[in-house]
PDB file of C-alpha atoms in Angstrom:
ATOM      1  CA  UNK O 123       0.000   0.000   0.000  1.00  0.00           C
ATOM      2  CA  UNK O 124       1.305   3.366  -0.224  1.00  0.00           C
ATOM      3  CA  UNK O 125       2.260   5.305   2.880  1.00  0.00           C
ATOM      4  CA  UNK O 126       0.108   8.115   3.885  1.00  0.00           C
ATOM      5  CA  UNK O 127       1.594  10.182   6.878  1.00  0.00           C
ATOM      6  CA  UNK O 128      -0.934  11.955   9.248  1.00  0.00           C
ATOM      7  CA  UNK O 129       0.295  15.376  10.317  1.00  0.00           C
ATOM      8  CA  UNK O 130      -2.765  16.563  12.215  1.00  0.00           C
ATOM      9  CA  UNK O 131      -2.802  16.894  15.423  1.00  0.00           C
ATOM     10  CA  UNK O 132      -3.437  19.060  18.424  1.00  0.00           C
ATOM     11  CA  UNK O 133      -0.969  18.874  20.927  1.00  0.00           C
ATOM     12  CA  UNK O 134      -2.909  20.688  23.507  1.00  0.00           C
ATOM     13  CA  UNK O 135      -0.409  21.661  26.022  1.00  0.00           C
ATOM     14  CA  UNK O 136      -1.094  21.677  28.946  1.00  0.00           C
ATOM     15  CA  UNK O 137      -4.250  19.377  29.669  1.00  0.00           C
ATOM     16  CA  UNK O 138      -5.373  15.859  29.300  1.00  0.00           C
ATOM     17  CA  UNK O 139      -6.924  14.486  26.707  1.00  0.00           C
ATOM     18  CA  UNK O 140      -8.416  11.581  26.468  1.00  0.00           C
ATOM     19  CA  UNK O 141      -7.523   9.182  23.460  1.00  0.00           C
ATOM     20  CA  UNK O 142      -9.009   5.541  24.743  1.00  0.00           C
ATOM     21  CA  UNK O 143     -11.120   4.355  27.862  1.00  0.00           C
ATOM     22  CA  UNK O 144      -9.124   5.185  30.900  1.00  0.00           C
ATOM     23  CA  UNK O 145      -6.030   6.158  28.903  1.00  0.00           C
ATOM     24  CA  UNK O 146      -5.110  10.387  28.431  1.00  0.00           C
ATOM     25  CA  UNK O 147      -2.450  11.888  26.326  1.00  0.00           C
ATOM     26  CA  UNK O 148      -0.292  14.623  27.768  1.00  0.00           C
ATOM     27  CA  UNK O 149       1.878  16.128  25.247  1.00  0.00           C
ATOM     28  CA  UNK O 150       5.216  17.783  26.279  1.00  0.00           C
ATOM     29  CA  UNK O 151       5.934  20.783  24.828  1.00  0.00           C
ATOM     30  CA  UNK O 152       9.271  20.064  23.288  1.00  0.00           C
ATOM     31  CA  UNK O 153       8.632  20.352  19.324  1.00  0.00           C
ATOM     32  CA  UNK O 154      10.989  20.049  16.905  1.00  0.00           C
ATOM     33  CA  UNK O 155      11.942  18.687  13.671  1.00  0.00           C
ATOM     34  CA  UNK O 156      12.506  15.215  15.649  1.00  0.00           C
ATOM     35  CA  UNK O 157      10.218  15.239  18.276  1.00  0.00           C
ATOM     36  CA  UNK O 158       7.418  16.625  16.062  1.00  0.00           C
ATOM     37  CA  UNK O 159       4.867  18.548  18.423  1.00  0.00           C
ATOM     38  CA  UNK O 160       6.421  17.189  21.462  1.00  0.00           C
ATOM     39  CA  UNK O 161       6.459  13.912  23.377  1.00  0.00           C
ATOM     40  CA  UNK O 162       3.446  11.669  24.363  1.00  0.00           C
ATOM     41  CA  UNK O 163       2.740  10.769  27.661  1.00  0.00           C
ATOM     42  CA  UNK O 164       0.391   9.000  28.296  1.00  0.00           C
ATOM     43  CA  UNK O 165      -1.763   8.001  32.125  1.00  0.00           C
ATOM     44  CA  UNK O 166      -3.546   5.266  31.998  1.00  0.00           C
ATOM     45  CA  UNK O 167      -6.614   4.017  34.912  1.00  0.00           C
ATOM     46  CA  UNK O 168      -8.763   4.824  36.972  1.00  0.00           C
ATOM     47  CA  UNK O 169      -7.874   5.219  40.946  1.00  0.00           C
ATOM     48  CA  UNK O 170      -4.405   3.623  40.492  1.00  0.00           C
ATOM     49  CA  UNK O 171      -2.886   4.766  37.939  1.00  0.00           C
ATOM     50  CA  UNK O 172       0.233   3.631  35.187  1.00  0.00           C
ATOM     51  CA  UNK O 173       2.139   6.386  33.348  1.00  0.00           C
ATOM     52  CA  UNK O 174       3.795   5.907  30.272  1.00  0.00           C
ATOM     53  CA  UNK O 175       6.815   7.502  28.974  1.00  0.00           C
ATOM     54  CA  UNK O 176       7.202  10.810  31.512  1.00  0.00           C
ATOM     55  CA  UNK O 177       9.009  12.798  28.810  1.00  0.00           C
ATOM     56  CA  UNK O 178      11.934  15.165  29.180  1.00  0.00           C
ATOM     57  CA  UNK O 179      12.975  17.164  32.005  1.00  0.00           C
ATOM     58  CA  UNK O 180      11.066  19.592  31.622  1.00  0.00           C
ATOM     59  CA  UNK O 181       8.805  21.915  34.499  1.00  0.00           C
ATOM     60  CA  UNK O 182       5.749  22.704  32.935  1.00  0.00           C
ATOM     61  CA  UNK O 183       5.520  18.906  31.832  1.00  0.00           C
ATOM     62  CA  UNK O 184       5.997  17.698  35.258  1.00  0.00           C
ATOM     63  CA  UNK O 185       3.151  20.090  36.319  1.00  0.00           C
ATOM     64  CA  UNK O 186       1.071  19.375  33.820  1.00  0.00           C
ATOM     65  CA  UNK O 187       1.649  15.527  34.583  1.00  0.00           C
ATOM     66  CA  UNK O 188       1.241  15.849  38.228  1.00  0.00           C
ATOM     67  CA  UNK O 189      -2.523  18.109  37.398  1.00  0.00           C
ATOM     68  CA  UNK O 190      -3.609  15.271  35.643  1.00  0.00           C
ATOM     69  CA  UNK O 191      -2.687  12.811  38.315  1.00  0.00           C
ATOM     70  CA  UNK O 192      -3.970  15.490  41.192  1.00  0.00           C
ATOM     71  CA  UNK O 193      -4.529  13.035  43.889  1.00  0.00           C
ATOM     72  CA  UNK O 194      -4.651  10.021  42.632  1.00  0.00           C
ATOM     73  CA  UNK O 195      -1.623   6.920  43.327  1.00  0.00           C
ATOM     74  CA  UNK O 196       0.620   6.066  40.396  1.00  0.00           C
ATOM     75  CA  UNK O 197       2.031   2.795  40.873  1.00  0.00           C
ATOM     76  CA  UNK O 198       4.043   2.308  37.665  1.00  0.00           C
ATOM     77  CA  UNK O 199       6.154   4.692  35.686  1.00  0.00           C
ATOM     78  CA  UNK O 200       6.602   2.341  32.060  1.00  0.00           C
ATOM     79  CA  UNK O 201       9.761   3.987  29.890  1.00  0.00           C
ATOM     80  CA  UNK O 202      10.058   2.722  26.256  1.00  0.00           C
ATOM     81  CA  UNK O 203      13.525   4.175  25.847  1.00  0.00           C
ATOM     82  CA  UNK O 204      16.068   5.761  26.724  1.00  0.00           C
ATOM     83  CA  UNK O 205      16.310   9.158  24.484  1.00  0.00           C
ATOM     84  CA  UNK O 206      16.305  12.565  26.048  1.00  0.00           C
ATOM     85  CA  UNK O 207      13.164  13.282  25.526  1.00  0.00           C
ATOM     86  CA  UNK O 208      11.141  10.252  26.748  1.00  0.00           C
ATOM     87  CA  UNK O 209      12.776   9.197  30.057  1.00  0.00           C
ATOM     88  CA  UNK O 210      14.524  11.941  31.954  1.00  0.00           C
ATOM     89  CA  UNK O 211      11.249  12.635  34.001  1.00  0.00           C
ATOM     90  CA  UNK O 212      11.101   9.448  35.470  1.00  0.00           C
ATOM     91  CA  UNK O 213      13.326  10.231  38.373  1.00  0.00           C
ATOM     92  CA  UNK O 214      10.981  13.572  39.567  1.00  0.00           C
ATOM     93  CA  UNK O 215       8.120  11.981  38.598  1.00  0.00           C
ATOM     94  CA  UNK O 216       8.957   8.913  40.583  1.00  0.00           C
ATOM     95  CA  UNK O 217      10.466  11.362  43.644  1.00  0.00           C
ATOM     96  CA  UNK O 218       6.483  13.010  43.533  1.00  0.00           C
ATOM     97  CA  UNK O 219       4.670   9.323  43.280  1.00  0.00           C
ATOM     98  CA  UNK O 220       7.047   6.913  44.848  1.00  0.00           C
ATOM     99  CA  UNK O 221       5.899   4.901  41.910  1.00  0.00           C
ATOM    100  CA  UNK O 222       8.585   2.208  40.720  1.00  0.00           C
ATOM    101  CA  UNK O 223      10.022   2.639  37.012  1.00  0.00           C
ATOM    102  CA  UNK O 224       9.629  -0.014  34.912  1.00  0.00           C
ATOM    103  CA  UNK O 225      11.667  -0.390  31.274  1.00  0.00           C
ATOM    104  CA  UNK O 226      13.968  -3.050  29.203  1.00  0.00           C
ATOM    105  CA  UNK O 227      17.061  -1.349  30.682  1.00  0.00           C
ATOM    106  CA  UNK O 228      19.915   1.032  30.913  1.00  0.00           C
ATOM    107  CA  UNK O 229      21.008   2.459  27.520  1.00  0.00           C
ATOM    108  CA  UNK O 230      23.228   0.926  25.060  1.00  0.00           C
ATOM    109  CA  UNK O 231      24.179   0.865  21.640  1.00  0.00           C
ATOM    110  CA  UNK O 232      23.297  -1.444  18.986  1.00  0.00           C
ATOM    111  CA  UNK O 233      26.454  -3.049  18.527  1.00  0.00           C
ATOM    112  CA  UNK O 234      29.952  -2.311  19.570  1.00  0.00           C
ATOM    113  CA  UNK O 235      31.254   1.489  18.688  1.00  0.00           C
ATOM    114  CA  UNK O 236      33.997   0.687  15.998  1.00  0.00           C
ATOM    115  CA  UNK O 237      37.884   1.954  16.804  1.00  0.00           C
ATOM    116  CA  UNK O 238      37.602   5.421  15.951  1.00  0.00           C
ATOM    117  CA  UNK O 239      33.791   5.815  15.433  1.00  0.00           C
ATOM    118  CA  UNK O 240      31.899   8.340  17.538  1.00  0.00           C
ATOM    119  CA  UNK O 241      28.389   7.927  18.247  1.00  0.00           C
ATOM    120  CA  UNK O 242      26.506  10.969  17.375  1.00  0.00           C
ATOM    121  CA  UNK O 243      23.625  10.472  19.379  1.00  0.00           C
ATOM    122  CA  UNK O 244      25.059  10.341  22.052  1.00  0.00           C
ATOM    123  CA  UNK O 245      23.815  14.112  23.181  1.00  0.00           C
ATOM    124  CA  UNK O 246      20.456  12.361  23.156  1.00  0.00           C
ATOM    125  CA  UNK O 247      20.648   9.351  25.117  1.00  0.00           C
ATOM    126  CA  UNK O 248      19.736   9.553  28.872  1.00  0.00           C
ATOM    127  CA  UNK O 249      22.946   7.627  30.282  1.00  0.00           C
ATOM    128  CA  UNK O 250      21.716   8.465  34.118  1.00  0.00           C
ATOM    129  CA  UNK O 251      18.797   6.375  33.418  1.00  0.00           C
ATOM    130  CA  UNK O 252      18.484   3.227  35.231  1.00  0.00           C
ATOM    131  CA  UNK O 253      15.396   1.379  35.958  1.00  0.00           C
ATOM    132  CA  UNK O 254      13.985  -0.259  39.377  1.00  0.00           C
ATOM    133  CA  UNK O 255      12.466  -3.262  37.610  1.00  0.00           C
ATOM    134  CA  UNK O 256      14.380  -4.845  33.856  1.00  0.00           C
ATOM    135  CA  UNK O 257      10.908  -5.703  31.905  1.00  0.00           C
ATOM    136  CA  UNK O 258      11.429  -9.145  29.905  1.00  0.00           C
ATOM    137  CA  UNK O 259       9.622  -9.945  26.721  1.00  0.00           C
ATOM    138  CA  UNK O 260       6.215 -10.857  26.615  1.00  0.00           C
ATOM    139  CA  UNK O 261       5.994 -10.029  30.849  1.00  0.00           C
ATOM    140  CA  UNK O 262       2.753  -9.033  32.162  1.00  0.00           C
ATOM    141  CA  UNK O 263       2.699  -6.024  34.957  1.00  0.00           C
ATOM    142  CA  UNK O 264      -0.784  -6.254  36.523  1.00  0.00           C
ATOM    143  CA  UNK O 265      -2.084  -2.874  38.186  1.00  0.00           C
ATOM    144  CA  UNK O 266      -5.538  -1.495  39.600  1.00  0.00           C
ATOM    145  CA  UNK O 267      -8.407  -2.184  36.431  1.00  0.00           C
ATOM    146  CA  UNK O 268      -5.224  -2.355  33.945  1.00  0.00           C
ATOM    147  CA  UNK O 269      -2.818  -4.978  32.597  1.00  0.00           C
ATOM    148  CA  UNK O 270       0.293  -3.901  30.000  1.00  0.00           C
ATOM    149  CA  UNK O 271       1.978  -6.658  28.545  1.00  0.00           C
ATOM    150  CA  UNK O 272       5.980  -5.915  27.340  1.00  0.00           C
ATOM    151  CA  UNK O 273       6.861  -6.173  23.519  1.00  0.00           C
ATOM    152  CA  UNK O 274       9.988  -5.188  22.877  1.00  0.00           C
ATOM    153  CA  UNK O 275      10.487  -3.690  19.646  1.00  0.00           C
ATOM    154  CA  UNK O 276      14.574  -2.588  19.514  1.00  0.00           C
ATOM    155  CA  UNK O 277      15.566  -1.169  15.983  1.00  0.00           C
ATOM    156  CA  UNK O 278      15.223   2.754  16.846  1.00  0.00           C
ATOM    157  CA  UNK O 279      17.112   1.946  20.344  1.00  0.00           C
ATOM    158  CA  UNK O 280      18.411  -1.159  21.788  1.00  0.00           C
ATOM    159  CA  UNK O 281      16.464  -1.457  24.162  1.00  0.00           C
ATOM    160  CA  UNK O 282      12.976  -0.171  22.739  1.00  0.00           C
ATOM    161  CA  UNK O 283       9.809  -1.499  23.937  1.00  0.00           C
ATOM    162  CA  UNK O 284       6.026  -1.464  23.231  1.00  0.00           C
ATOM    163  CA  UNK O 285       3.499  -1.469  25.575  1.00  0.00           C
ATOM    164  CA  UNK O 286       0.431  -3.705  25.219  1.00  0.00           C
ATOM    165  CA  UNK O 287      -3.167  -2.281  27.531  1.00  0.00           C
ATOM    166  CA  UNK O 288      -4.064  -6.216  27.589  1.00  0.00           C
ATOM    167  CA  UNK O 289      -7.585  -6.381  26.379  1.00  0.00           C
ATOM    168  CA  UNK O 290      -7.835  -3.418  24.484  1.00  0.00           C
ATOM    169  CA  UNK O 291      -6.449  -3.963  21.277  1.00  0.00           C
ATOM    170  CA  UNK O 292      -4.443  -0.514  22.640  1.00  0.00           C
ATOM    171  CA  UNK O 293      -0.619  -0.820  21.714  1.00  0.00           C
ATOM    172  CA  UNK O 294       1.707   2.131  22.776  1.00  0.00           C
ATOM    173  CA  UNK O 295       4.493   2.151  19.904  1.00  0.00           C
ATOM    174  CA  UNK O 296       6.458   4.779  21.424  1.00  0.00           C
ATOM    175  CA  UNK O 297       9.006   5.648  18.289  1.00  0.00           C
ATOM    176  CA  UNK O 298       9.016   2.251  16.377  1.00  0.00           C
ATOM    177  CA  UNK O 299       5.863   3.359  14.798  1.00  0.00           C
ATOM    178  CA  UNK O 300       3.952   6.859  14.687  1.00  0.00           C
ATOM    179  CA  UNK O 301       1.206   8.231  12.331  1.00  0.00           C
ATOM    180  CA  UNK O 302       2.921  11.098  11.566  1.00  0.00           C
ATOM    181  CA  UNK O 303       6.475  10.034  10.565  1.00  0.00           C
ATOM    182  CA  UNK O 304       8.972   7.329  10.238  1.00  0.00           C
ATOM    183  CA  UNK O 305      10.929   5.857  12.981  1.00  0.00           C
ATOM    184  CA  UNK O 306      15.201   7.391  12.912  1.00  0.00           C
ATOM    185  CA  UNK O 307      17.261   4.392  12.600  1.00  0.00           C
ATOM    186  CA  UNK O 308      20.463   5.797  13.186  1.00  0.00           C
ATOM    187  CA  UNK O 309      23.806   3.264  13.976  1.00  0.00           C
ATOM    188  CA  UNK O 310      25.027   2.755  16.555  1.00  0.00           C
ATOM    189  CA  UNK O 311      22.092   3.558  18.707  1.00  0.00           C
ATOM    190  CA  UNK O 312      19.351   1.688  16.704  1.00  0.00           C
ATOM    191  CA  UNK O 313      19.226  -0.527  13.435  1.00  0.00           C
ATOM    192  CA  UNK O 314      17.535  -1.407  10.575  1.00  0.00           C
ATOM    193  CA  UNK O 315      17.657  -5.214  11.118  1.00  0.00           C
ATOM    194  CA  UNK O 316      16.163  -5.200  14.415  1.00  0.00           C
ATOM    195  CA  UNK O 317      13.995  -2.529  13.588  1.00  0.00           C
ATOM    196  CA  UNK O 318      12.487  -4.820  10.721  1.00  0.00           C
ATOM    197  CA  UNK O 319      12.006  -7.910  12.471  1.00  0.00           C
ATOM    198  CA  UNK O 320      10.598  -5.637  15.351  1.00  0.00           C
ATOM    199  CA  UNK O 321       8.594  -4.281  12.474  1.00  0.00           C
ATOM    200  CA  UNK O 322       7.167  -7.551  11.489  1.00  0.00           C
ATOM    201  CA  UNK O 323       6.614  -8.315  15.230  1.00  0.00           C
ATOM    202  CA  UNK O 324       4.087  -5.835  15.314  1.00  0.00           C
ATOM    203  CA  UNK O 325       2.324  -6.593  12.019  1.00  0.00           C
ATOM    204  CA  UNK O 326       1.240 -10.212  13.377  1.00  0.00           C
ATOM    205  CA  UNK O 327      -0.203  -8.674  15.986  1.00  0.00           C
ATOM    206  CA  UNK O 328      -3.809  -7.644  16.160  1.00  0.00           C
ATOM    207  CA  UNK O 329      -3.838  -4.361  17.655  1.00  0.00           C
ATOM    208  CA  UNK O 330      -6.386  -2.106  16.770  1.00  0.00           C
ATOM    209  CA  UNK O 331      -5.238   1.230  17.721  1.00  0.00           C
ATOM    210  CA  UNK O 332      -1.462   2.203  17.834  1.00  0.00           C
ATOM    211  CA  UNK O 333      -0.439   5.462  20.632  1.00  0.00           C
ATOM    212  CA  UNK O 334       2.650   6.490  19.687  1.00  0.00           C
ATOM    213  CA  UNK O 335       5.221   9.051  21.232  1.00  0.00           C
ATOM    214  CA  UNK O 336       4.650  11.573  18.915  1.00  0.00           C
ATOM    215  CA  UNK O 337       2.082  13.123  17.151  1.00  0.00           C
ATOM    216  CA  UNK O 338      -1.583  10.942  16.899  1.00  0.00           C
ATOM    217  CA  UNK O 339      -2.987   7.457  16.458  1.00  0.00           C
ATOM    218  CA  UNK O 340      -2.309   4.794  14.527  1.00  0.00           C
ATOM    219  CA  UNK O 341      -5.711   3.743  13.583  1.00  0.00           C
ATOM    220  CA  UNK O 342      -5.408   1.398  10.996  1.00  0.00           C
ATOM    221  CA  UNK O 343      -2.144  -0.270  12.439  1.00  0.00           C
ATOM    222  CA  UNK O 344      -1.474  -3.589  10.386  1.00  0.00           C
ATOM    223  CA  UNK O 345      -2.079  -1.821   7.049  1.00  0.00           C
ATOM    224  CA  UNK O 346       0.130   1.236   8.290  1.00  0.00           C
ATOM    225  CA  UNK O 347       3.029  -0.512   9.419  1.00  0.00           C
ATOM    226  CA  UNK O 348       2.952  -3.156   6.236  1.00  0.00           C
ATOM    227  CA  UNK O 349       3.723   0.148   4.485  1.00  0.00           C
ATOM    228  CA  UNK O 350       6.196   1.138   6.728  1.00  0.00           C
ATOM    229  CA  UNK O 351       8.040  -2.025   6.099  1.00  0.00           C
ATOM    230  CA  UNK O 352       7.530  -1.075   1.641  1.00  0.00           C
ATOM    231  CA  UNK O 353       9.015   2.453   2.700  1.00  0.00           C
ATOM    232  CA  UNK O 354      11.828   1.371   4.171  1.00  0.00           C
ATOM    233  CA  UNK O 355      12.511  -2.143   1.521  1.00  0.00           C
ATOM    234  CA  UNK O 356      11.596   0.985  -1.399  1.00  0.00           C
ATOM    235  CA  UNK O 357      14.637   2.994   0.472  1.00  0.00           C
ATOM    236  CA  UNK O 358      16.909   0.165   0.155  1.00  0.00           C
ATOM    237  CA  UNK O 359      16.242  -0.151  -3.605  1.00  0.00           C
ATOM    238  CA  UNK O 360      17.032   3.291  -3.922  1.00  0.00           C
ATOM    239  CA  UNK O 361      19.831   2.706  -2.060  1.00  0.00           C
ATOM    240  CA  UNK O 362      21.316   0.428  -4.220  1.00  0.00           C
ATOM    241  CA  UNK O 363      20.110   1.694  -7.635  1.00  0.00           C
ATOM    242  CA  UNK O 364      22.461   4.411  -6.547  1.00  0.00           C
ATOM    243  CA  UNK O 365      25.455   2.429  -5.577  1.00  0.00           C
ATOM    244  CA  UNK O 366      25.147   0.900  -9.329  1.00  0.00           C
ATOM    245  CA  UNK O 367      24.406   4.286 -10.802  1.00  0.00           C
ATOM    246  CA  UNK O 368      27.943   5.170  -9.448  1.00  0.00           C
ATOM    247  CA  UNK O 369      27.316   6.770  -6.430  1.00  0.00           C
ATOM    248  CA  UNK O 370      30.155   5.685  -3.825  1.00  0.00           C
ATOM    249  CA  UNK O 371      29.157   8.258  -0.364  1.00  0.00           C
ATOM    250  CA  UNK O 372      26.377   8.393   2.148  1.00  0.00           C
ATOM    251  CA  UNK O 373      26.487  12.522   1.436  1.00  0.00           C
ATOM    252  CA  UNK O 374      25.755  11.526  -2.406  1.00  0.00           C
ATOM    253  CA  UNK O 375      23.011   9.099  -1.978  1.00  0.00           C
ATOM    254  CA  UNK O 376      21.482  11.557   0.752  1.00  0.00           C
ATOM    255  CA  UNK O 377      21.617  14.335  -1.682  1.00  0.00           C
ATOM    256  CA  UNK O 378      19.528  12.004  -3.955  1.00  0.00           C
ATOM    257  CA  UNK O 379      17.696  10.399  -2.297  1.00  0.00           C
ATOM    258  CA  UNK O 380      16.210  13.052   0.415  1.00  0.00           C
ATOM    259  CA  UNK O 381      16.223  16.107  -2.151  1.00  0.00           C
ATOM    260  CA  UNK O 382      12.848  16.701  -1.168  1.00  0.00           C
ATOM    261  CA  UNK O 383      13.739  16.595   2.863  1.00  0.00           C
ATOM    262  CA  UNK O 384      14.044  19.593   5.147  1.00  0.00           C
ATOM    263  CA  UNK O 385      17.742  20.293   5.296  1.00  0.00           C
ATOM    264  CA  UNK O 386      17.968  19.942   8.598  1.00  0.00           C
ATOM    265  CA  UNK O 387      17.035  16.223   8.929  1.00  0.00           C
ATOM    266  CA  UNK O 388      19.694  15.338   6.186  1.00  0.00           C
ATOM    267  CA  UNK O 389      22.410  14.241   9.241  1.00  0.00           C
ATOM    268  CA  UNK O 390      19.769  12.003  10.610  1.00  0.00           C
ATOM    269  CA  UNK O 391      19.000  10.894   6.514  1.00  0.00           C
ATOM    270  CA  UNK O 392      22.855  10.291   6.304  1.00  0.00           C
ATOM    271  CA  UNK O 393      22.683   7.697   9.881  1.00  0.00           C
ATOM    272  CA  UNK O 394      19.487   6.051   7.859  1.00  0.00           C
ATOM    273  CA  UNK O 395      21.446   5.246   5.202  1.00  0.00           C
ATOM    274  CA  UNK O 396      23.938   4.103   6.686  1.00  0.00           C
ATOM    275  CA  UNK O 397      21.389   2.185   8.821  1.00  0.00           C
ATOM    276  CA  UNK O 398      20.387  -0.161   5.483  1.00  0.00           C
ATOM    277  CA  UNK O 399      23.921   0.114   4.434  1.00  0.00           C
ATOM    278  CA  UNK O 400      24.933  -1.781   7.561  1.00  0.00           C
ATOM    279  CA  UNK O 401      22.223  -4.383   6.480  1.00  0.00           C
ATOM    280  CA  UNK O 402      23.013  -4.811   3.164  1.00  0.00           C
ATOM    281  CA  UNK O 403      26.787  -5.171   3.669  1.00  0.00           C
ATOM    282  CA  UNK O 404      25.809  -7.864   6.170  1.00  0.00           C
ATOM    283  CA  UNK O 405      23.361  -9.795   3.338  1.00  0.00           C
ATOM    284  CA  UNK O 406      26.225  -9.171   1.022  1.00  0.00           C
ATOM    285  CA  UNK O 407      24.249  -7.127  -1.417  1.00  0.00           C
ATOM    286  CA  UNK O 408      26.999  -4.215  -1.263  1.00  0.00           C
ATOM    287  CA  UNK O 409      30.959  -3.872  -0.809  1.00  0.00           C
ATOM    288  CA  UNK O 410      32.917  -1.600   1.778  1.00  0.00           C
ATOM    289  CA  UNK O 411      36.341  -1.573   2.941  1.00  0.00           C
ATOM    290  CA  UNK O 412      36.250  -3.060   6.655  1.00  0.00           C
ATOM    291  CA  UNK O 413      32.848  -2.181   8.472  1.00  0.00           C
ATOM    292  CA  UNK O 414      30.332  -0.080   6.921  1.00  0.00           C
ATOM    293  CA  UNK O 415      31.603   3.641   8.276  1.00  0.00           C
ATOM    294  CA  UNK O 416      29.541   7.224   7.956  1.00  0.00           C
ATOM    295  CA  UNK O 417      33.012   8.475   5.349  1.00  0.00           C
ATOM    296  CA  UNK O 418      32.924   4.993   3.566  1.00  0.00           C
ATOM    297  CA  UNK O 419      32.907   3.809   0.061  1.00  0.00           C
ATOM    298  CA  UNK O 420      30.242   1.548  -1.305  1.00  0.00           C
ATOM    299  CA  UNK O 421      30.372  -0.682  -4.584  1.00  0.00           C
ATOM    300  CA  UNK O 422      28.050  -2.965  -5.234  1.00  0.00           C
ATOM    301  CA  UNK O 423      29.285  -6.713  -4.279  1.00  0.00           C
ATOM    302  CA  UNK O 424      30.669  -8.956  -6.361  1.00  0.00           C
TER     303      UNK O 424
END
C-alpha cells in the first residue's frame, strides 16, 4: 500500500486528553523537527494509575503531569527508551509518586562502537537512566483495572519497547511506529535489522489502535506498518540503484535520495542510510572496505 503520513494533530499543552477508555495523552511541549509537536505521555486508569513515557525534564511537563494525576496513586512509571526526551522525568516523577520505574534497561548501543567511530547520538541518550524493575519480553505487569503486557520492539534503540493495555487492542508504539512520521534508525544507537524484524513483530499482531510518542494514532495499524516495512525495503532499492548508478558516499546518496527533505534532517538521513547500508553489507548485497563507516565507500558486491 502506499504510505500516507498523518500530520494533524493538536498537541494541547497543557491538559489531558483523552484518546481511549481510561487512557489520556499529555503532550510535552518540546517540538521540533525530531520530536514533532512534542512527546506523548500518556496516564492510563482509573484510581491507580500507570504512566507511560514521563518525557523530558522539563517543568511545565511535570506540572502538567502531576494536574492530571492530582490526587490520585501512580504505581508504575513504564519507559520505552532511553532518548532525552522520553525518560529523563522518570526520576521527579517517581520522587512526587514513589511509583517504581519499569523499562527493558539502561542504555546501550546497537552493537559495539567501531575503533575510531563516535556515536553521534550520544547528546540524546539519557545515560543516568536506570530502571527499578528490567521488563522481559512478553511479561505481564498487573495494576488497579489495567494490565500492560511488554513487547519489545529494539531497531530505533536497543532497548525499545512497546506497551500492550491487555484487552484493548491498545498498543503504545512509542518511536518504532507513529502516524505522523517514520521511525530514525540511526547506527550505533538503533538498526535497521532489528527494527524490521521488530517491524514484522508488530504486524502479526492484532492491535487495533497504535499510541505512539509523537504526534496521533495509529488507527489502521497492520495496514500502516505493512507500508512502513515497503518504505523502508523501497529505500533500500534506492539505495542500491544508486550504488550501481555510481554513487560511492552516504552525502551523495542523501543528496539524492532526500532532495525533497528539510535540510535539517539530512544528518539524521545520512545515519538512515547508513542504517540499510549496515544491512546490506551484512546480506552481502553491497561492498565496503572493513565495516560499513559514515566516510565509507560503497560498490556494489561482487
Amino acid at each position: 500500500m502506499a504510505l500516507e503520513f498523518d500530520t494533524r494533530f493538536n498537541p494541547s499543552y497543557g491538559r489531558g486528553v483523552t484518546v481511549a477508555p481510561d487512557v489520556l495523552r499529555i503532550t510535552a511541549p518540546n517540538l521540533s523537527p525530531f520530536t514533532f509537536h512534542g512527546t506523548n505521555s500518556y496516564v492510563i486508569g482509573r484510581e491507580t494509575l500507570a504512566v507511560i513515557d514521563p518525557g523530558p525534564d522539563d517543568d511545565a511537563h511535570l506540572e502538567t503531569l502531576i494536574e492530571v494525576i492530582a490526587d490520585r496513586p501512580v504505581s508504575h512509571i513504564f519507559v520505552s527508551h532511553t532518548h532525552r526526551d522520553h525518560s529523563p522525568l522518570a526520576a521527579r516523577l517517581k520522587q512526587h509518586t514513589g511509583a517504581v520505574v519499569l523499562a527493558e534497561g539502561a542504555h546501550r548501543p546497537a552493537r559495539p562502537l567501531r575503533t575510531g567511530e563516535v556515536n553521534p547520538l550520544d547528546a540524546s541518550a539519557d545515560i543516568a537512566f536506570a530502571p527499578d524493575i528490567a521488563l522481559p519480553d512478553d511479561g505481564v505487569i498487573d495494576g488497579d483495572g489495567w494490565a500492560i503486557r511488554t513487547v519489545l520492539t529494539p531497531g530505533h534503540t536497543a532497548n525499545h519497547a512497546a506497551f500492550a493495555l491487555e484487552g484493548t487492542g491498545v498498543l503504545f508504539s512509542a518511536d518504532h511506529v507513529m502516524a505522523w512520521s517514520t521511525s530514525i534508525i540511526a547506527p550505533p544507537d538503533g538498526a535497521m535489522a532489528d527494527y524490521m524484524m521488530s517491524l514484522d513483530r508488530l504486524i502479526a499482531r492484532d492491535d487495533r489502535l497504535l499510541l505512539p510518542g509523537h504526534g496521533g494514532p495509529v488507527t489502521a495499524p497492520r495496514n500502516f506498518m505493512r507500508g512502513l516495512k515497503t518504505h523502508r525495503k523501497m529505500r533500500e532499492r534506492a539505495i542500491l540503484e544508486r550504488i550501481k548508478g555510481g554513487d560511492r558516499t552516504i552525502e551523495d546518496m542523501v543528496k539524492a535520495i532526500y532532495r525533497d527533505t528539510d535540510p535539517r534532517l539530512h544528518g539524521a538521513a545520512s545515519l538512515s542510510v547508513l542504517a540499510h547500508l549496515e544491512d546490506l553489507v551484512a546480506r552481502d548485497l553491497v561492498s565496503t572496505d572493513g565495516d560499513p563507516a559514515i566516510d565509507g565507500i560503497f560498490v556494489p558486491a561482487a
